[in-house]
Short mmCIF file of C-alpha atoms in Angstrom, two decimals:
data_model
loop_
_atom_site.label_atom_id
_atom_site.label_comp_id
_atom_site.label_asym_id
_atom_site.label_seq_id
_atom_site.Cartn_x
_atom_site.Cartn_y
_atom_site.Cartn_z
CA MET A 1 0.00 0.00 0.00
CA ILE A 2 2.75 2.32 0.99
CA LYS A 3 4.58 1.50 -2.28
CA LYS A 4 1.57 2.46 -4.34
CA ILE A 5 1.31 5.78 -2.55
CA VAL A 6 5.00 6.50 -3.15
CA LEU A 7 4.69 5.59 -6.84
CA LEU A 8 1.66 7.82 -7.27
CA PHE A 9 3.45 10.71 -5.58
CA THR A 10 6.46 10.27 -7.85
CA ILE A 11 4.27 10.36 -10.92
CA LEU A 12 2.58 13.53 -9.71
CA VAL A 13 5.93 15.24 -9.04
CA LEU A 14 7.23 14.43 -12.52
CA ALA A 15 4.05 15.66 -14.12
CA SER A 16 4.18 18.94 -12.27
CA CYS A 17 7.83 19.54 -13.30
CA SER A 18 7.14 19.07 -17.01
CA SER A 19 4.19 21.44 -16.90
CA SER A 20 6.17 24.20 -15.15
CA LYS A 21 8.69 24.76 -18.04
CA PRO A 22 8.33 28.25 -19.39
CA ALA A 23 6.59 28.43 -22.71
CA VAL A 24 8.72 29.85 -25.53
CA ALA A 25 6.70 32.34 -27.55
CA ALA A 26 7.33 32.12 -31.24
CA THR A 27 7.55 35.62 -32.59
CA LYS A 28 7.66 36.63 -36.20
CA LYS A 29 10.76 38.37 -37.40
CA THR A 30 9.96 42.03 -37.63
CA THR A 31 11.04 43.83 -40.78
CA VAL A 32 12.35 47.33 -40.29
CA GLN A 33 11.18 49.50 -43.21
CA LYS A 34 13.59 52.08 -44.47
CA PRO A 35 12.13 55.51 -44.93
CA ARG A 36 10.89 56.06 -48.49
CA VAL A 37 12.97 58.41 -50.56
CA ALA A 38 11.12 60.20 -53.30
CA THR A 39 12.89 59.77 -56.61
CA THR A 40 12.59 62.51 -59.22
CA LYS A 41 13.65 62.35 -62.84
CA LYS A 42 16.41 64.68 -63.89
CA PRO A 43 14.75 67.47 -65.82
CA VAL A 44 15.63 67.52 -69.50
CA TYR A 45 16.46 71.05 -70.69
CA SER A 46 15.16 71.94 -74.07
CA LYS A 47 16.15 75.06 -75.92
CA PRO A 48 13.36 77.51 -76.55
CA ALA A 49 11.94 77.32 -80.02
CA VAL A 50 13.37 79.94 -82.35
CA LYS A 51 10.84 81.69 -84.52
CA ASN A 52 11.95 82.28 -88.05
CA TYR A 53 10.51 85.49 -89.34
CA PRO A 54 10.55 85.56 -93.14
CA SER A 55 12.34 88.48 -94.73
CA THR A 56 10.02 90.85 -96.56
CA ASN A 57 10.21 90.41 -100.33
CA ASN A 58 13.49 88.51 -100.07
CA THR A 59 13.24 86.93 -103.51
CA THR A 60 15.82 84.62 -105.05
CA GLU A 61 17.24 84.89 -108.53
CA VAL A 62 20.09 83.55 -110.62
CA ILE A 63 22.70 85.97 -111.96
CA GLN A 64 24.64 84.61 -114.89
CA SER A 65 27.52 86.51 -116.45
CA THR A 66 31.06 85.22 -116.01
CA SER A 67 29.60 82.64 -113.59
CA LYS A 68 26.19 81.41 -112.49
CA THR A 69 25.33 82.69 -109.02
CA VAL A 70 22.18 82.28 -106.91
CA VAL A 71 21.46 85.43 -104.89
CA THR A 72 18.65 87.00 -102.86
CA SER A 73 17.35 90.56 -102.93
CA ASP A 74 18.74 91.04 -99.40
CA LEU A 75 22.19 90.07 -100.63
CA ILE A 76 21.95 92.55 -103.50
CA ASN A 77 20.81 95.32 -101.15
CA ASN A 78 23.78 94.64 -98.86
CA TYR A 79 26.11 94.77 -101.87
CA ILE A 80 24.68 98.16 -102.86
CA LEU A 81 25.16 99.55 -99.35
CA GLN A 82 28.75 98.32 -99.33
CA PHE A 83 29.80 99.91 -102.63
CA LYS A 84 27.47 102.88 -103.23
CA ASP A 85 29.96 105.41 -101.83
CA ILE A 86 32.73 104.13 -104.09
CA ALA A 87 30.36 104.27 -107.06
CA MET A 88 29.37 107.88 -106.30
CA GLY A 89 33.03 108.81 -105.85
CA ASN A 90 33.86 107.35 -109.26
CA MET A 91 30.93 109.22 -110.79
CA LYS A 92 32.31 112.51 -109.46
CA THR A 93 35.85 111.74 -110.63
CA TYR A 94 35.29 109.98 -113.96
CA GLY A 95 31.75 110.92 -115.04
CA ILE A 96 30.29 107.39 -115.07
CA PRO A 97 26.77 107.13 -113.59
CA ALA A 98 26.86 105.54 -110.14
CA SER A 99 23.75 103.57 -111.07
CA ILE A 100 25.54 102.00 -114.04
CA ILE A 101 28.61 101.19 -111.92
CA LEU A 102 26.51 99.45 -109.26
CA ALA A 103 24.31 97.62 -111.78
CA GLN A 104 27.37 96.32 -113.60
CA GLY A 105 28.93 95.31 -110.30
CA ILE A 106 25.80 93.37 -109.31
CA LEU A 107 25.53 91.63 -112.66
CA GLU A 108 29.20 90.90 -113.35
CA SER A 109 30.11 89.80 -109.82
CA GLY A 110 26.88 88.05 -108.82
CA ALA A 111 26.50 90.69 -106.08
CA GLY A 112 30.01 89.86 -104.89
CA LYS A 113 29.41 86.09 -104.72
CA GLY A 114 30.54 85.06 -108.20
CA ASP A 115 33.68 83.05 -108.84
CA LEU A 116 35.78 85.96 -110.14
CA ALA A 117 34.74 88.26 -107.30
CA LEU A 118 35.64 85.69 -104.66
CA GLU A 119 38.83 84.44 -106.30
CA ALA A 120 40.22 87.63 -107.79
CA ASN A 121 38.19 90.60 -106.41
CA ASN A 122 37.17 91.19 -110.03
CA HIS A 123 33.68 92.73 -109.86
CA PHE A 124 33.32 93.77 -113.50
CA GLY A 125 34.49 90.76 -115.49
CA ILE A 126 37.38 92.72 -117.02
CA LYS A 127 39.77 90.51 -118.96
CA CYS A 128 43.53 90.97 -119.01
CA HIS A 129 44.01 92.47 -122.49
CA LYS A 130 47.49 93.36 -123.71
CA ASP A 131 48.04 96.37 -121.47
CA TRP A 132 47.47 94.54 -118.15
CA LEU A 133 50.63 94.07 -116.07
CA GLY A 134 49.07 92.97 -112.78
CA GLU A 135 48.11 89.56 -111.44
CA SER A 136 45.62 87.39 -113.27
CA VAL A 137 43.49 84.25 -113.01
CA ARG A 138 42.14 81.81 -115.58
CA HIS A 139 38.40 81.40 -115.94
CA ASP A 140 36.04 79.92 -118.54
CA ASP A 141 33.94 82.56 -120.29
CA ASP A 142 33.42 83.01 -124.04
CA SER A 143 36.36 80.62 -124.43
CA ALA A 144 37.97 78.13 -122.07
CA GLN A 145 40.45 79.42 -119.47
CA GLU A 146 40.52 83.08 -120.49
CA CYS A 147 42.73 85.55 -118.65
CA PHE A 148 40.99 87.85 -116.14
CA ARG A 149 42.46 90.61 -114.01
CA LYS A 150 43.05 90.00 -110.31
CA TYR A 151 43.00 92.76 -107.67
CA PRO A 152 44.17 92.93 -104.05
CA GLU A 153 40.77 94.28 -102.97
CA ALA A 154 37.36 95.06 -104.44
CA ALA A 155 37.91 98.84 -104.34
CA GLU A 156 40.79 98.42 -106.81
CA SER A 157 38.44 96.62 -109.17
CA TYR A 158 36.03 99.58 -109.03
CA ARG A 159 38.83 102.01 -109.77
CA ASP A 160 40.17 99.91 -112.65
CA HIS A 161 36.68 99.66 -114.11
CA ALA A 162 36.48 103.45 -114.30
CA LEU A 163 39.97 103.75 -115.80
CA PHE A 164 39.11 100.98 -118.27
CA LEU A 165 36.10 102.89 -119.64
CA VAL A 166 37.88 106.23 -119.67
CA GLY A 167 41.02 104.85 -121.32
CA LYS A 168 39.47 102.87 -124.18
CA ASN A 169 38.56 104.79 -127.35
CA ARG A 170 35.64 102.50 -128.11
CA TYR A 171 33.83 103.79 -125.01
CA ALA A 172 34.33 107.48 -125.86
CA THR A 173 30.73 107.83 -127.08
CA LEU A 174 29.46 106.99 -123.57
CA PHE A 175 30.88 110.21 -122.18
CA THR A 176 28.81 112.29 -124.59
CA TYR A 177 25.66 111.19 -122.70
CA GLU A 178 24.33 112.97 -119.64
CA LYS A 179 25.91 111.68 -116.44
CA ASP A 180 22.57 110.47 -115.10
CA ASP A 181 21.19 109.05 -118.37
CA TYR A 182 21.52 105.45 -117.28
CA LYS A 183 19.41 104.04 -120.13
CA SER A 184 21.71 105.49 -122.80
CA TRP A 185 24.74 104.28 -120.88
CA ALA A 186 23.31 100.77 -120.57
CA LYS A 187 22.64 100.56 -124.31
CA GLY A 188 25.93 102.25 -125.15
CA LEU A 189 27.97 99.71 -123.17
CA ARG A 190 26.47 96.87 -125.17
CA ALA A 191 26.94 98.72 -128.46
CA ALA A 192 30.59 99.42 -127.63
CA GLY A 193 31.22 95.72 -127.02
CA TYR A 194 31.47 95.57 -123.23
CA ALA A 195 29.29 92.43 -123.25
CA THR A 196 28.14 89.97 -125.90
CA ASP A 197 24.77 89.28 -124.23
CA PRO A 198 22.04 90.98 -126.32
CA ASN A 199 19.96 91.44 -123.14
CA TYR A 200 22.78 93.20 -121.30
CA PRO A 201 21.19 96.70 -121.41
CA ASP A 202 17.82 95.36 -120.21
CA LYS A 203 19.50 93.58 -117.30
CA LEU A 204 21.34 96.72 -116.18
CA ILE A 205 18.21 98.86 -116.45
CA SER A 206 16.24 96.23 -114.54
CA TYR A 207 18.66 96.33 -111.59
CA ILE A 208 18.76 100.12 -111.62
CA GLU A 209 14.99 100.43 -111.51
CA ARG A 210 14.27 97.51 -109.16
CA TYR A 211 16.80 98.69 -106.57
CA ASN A 212 16.41 102.44 -107.11
CA LEU A 213 20.07 102.90 -108.04
CA HIS A 214 19.32 106.13 -109.90
CA GLN A 215 19.01 107.86 -106.53
CA TYR A 216 22.81 107.79 -106.25
CA ASP A 217 23.13 109.59 -109.59
CA CYS A 218 20.81 112.26 -108.22
CA GLN A 219 22.85 112.59 -105.03
CA VAL A 220 25.88 113.45 -107.18
CA THR A 221 24.09 115.74 -109.63
CA GLY A 222 21.91 117.39 -106.98
CA LYS A 223 18.69 116.58 -108.82
CA ASN A 224 15.55 115.46 -107.07
CA TYR A 225 14.96 111.73 -107.19
CA THR A 226 11.53 110.17 -107.61
CA PRO A 227 11.32 106.40 -107.08
CA ILE A 228 9.91 104.50 -110.04
CA SER A 229 6.42 103.12 -109.47
CA LYS A 230 3.32 102.22 -111.44
CA THR A 231 1.61 105.44 -110.46
CA THR A 232 4.52 107.66 -111.51
CA SER A 233 5.20 105.79 -114.75
CA SER A 234 1.54 105.98 -115.86
CA PRO A 235 -0.03 108.77 -113.79
CA THR A 236 -3.04 109.32 -116.05
CA LYS A 237 -4.07 105.68 -116.39
CA SER A 238 -5.76 103.40 -113.90
CA PRO A 239 -4.09 100.03 -113.18
CA THR A 240 -6.57 97.94 -115.15
CA PRO A 241 -6.24 99.75 -118.52
CA VAL A 242 -2.46 99.80 -118.18
CA LYS A 243 -2.34 96.04 -117.81
CA THR A 244 -4.71 95.52 -120.71
CA ASN A 245 -2.69 97.75 -123.01
CA SER A 246 0.63 96.22 -121.96
CA ASN A 247 -0.64 92.67 -122.37
CA SER A 248 -1.87 93.35 -125.86
CA ASN A 249 1.19 95.44 -126.74
CA SER A 250 -0.64 97.42 -129.43
CA ASN A 251 -3.23 94.62 -129.89
CA ASP A 252 -0.61 91.88 -130.21
CA PRO A 253 -1.78 89.07 -127.89
CA ASN A 254 1.50 87.20 -128.30
CA LEU A 255 3.55 89.81 -126.42
CA TYR A 256 3.53 91.11 -122.86
CA GLU A 257 5.25 94.28 -121.66
CA VAL A 258 6.94 93.89 -118.26
CA GLN A 259 5.49 96.13 -115.54
CA GLN A 260 6.90 97.31 -112.21
CA GLY A 261 6.85 94.39 -109.75
CA ASP A 262 6.62 91.66 -112.41
CA THR A 263 8.76 88.53 -112.19
CA LEU A 264 9.11 85.63 -114.60
CA TYR A 265 7.16 83.52 -112.13
CA SER A 266 4.22 85.95 -111.90
CA ILE A 267 4.12 86.35 -115.69
CA SER A 268 4.25 82.57 -116.21
CA LYS A 269 1.30 82.13 -113.85
CA LYS A 270 -0.63 84.88 -115.61
CA PHE A 271 -0.31 83.13 -118.97
CA ASN A 272 -0.37 79.54 -117.67
CA LEU A 273 3.23 78.83 -118.67
CA LEU A 274 6.24 77.24 -117.04
CA VAL A 275 9.09 79.61 -116.19
CA ASP A 276 11.48 77.51 -118.28
CA ASP A 277 9.14 77.68 -121.27
CA LEU A 278 8.89 81.46 -120.90
CA LYS A 279 12.68 81.78 -120.76
CA GLN A 280 13.07 79.52 -123.80
CA LYS A 281 10.57 81.53 -125.85
CA ASN A 282 12.53 84.71 -125.13
CA ASN A 283 16.09 83.32 -125.18
CA LEU A 284 16.64 84.31 -121.55
CA THR A 285 19.66 82.86 -119.75
CA ASP A 286 18.57 84.00 -116.27
CA ASN A 287 15.55 85.41 -114.42
CA ALA A 288 16.41 89.10 -114.83
CA ILE A 289 13.79 91.17 -116.66
CA SER A 290 13.34 94.92 -116.97
CA ILE A 291 10.36 97.26 -116.99
CA GLY A 292 9.14 97.85 -120.54
CA GLN A 293 10.74 94.67 -121.87
CA ARG A 294 8.44 92.79 -124.28
CA LEU A 295 8.19 89.06 -123.77
CA LYS A 296 6.68 86.40 -126.01
CA VAL A 297 3.95 84.63 -124.07
CA LYS A 298 2.31 82.62 -126.87
#
């Protein structure tokens, strides 16, 4: 009996010891969150848009004399501003109209951008001839690799142009004209053999009247200058009759007389032609036309 009591007591003691062990709490591993850092994209810098403002009436044309040169009206105006004082000085000294000097400079040099002007400062297409002792360059013109005069600067070319006209007997007739009679001078230069192009006078007159070069003649002579316009050229006629008369050219529907502001493009549109066809009909080598010039349109 006593043994059973002892055994029961032992069992109770063991059971109480196992139940008294501290319970181990299973805890989840805590994750420490790092503070969020806001990320921003690096701003991309873009240049402000540049507005291109078109130049007013900055038309393009091709000048073809000793070389073929594409120029704009702005370029021609800049050329005039650069050399007008030299041209007026030569008019005072040698009696050559400043308008003619500038028009020849524009045409012969491609407004300073032609091959001879850039390579040799030759703005008037003057060839060497037998009396030239200065430097020279070779350039294709009427014949291959002809000899042209070369100058240290453009001003020397302007001076030599004046001396060339004054010193050659074949140009003596030019100096019998009035100093500011640019139309007679333009025709006289062609007649004296300065250029072989039959349209040479019309081209010079066109530049003079389009760019108001005659004003520089008037500054030298002291005369009042009136810009050429449709209203001054035909003051007693309204615009519509003038166009009708010029288109018919004395009732000839095949011809059109060039008016102030006309271009080959505007004329071609008026008569439903291509510019190239219009040039071919009139044997034109470039886009230069002059006021009063009669063009075949049919």
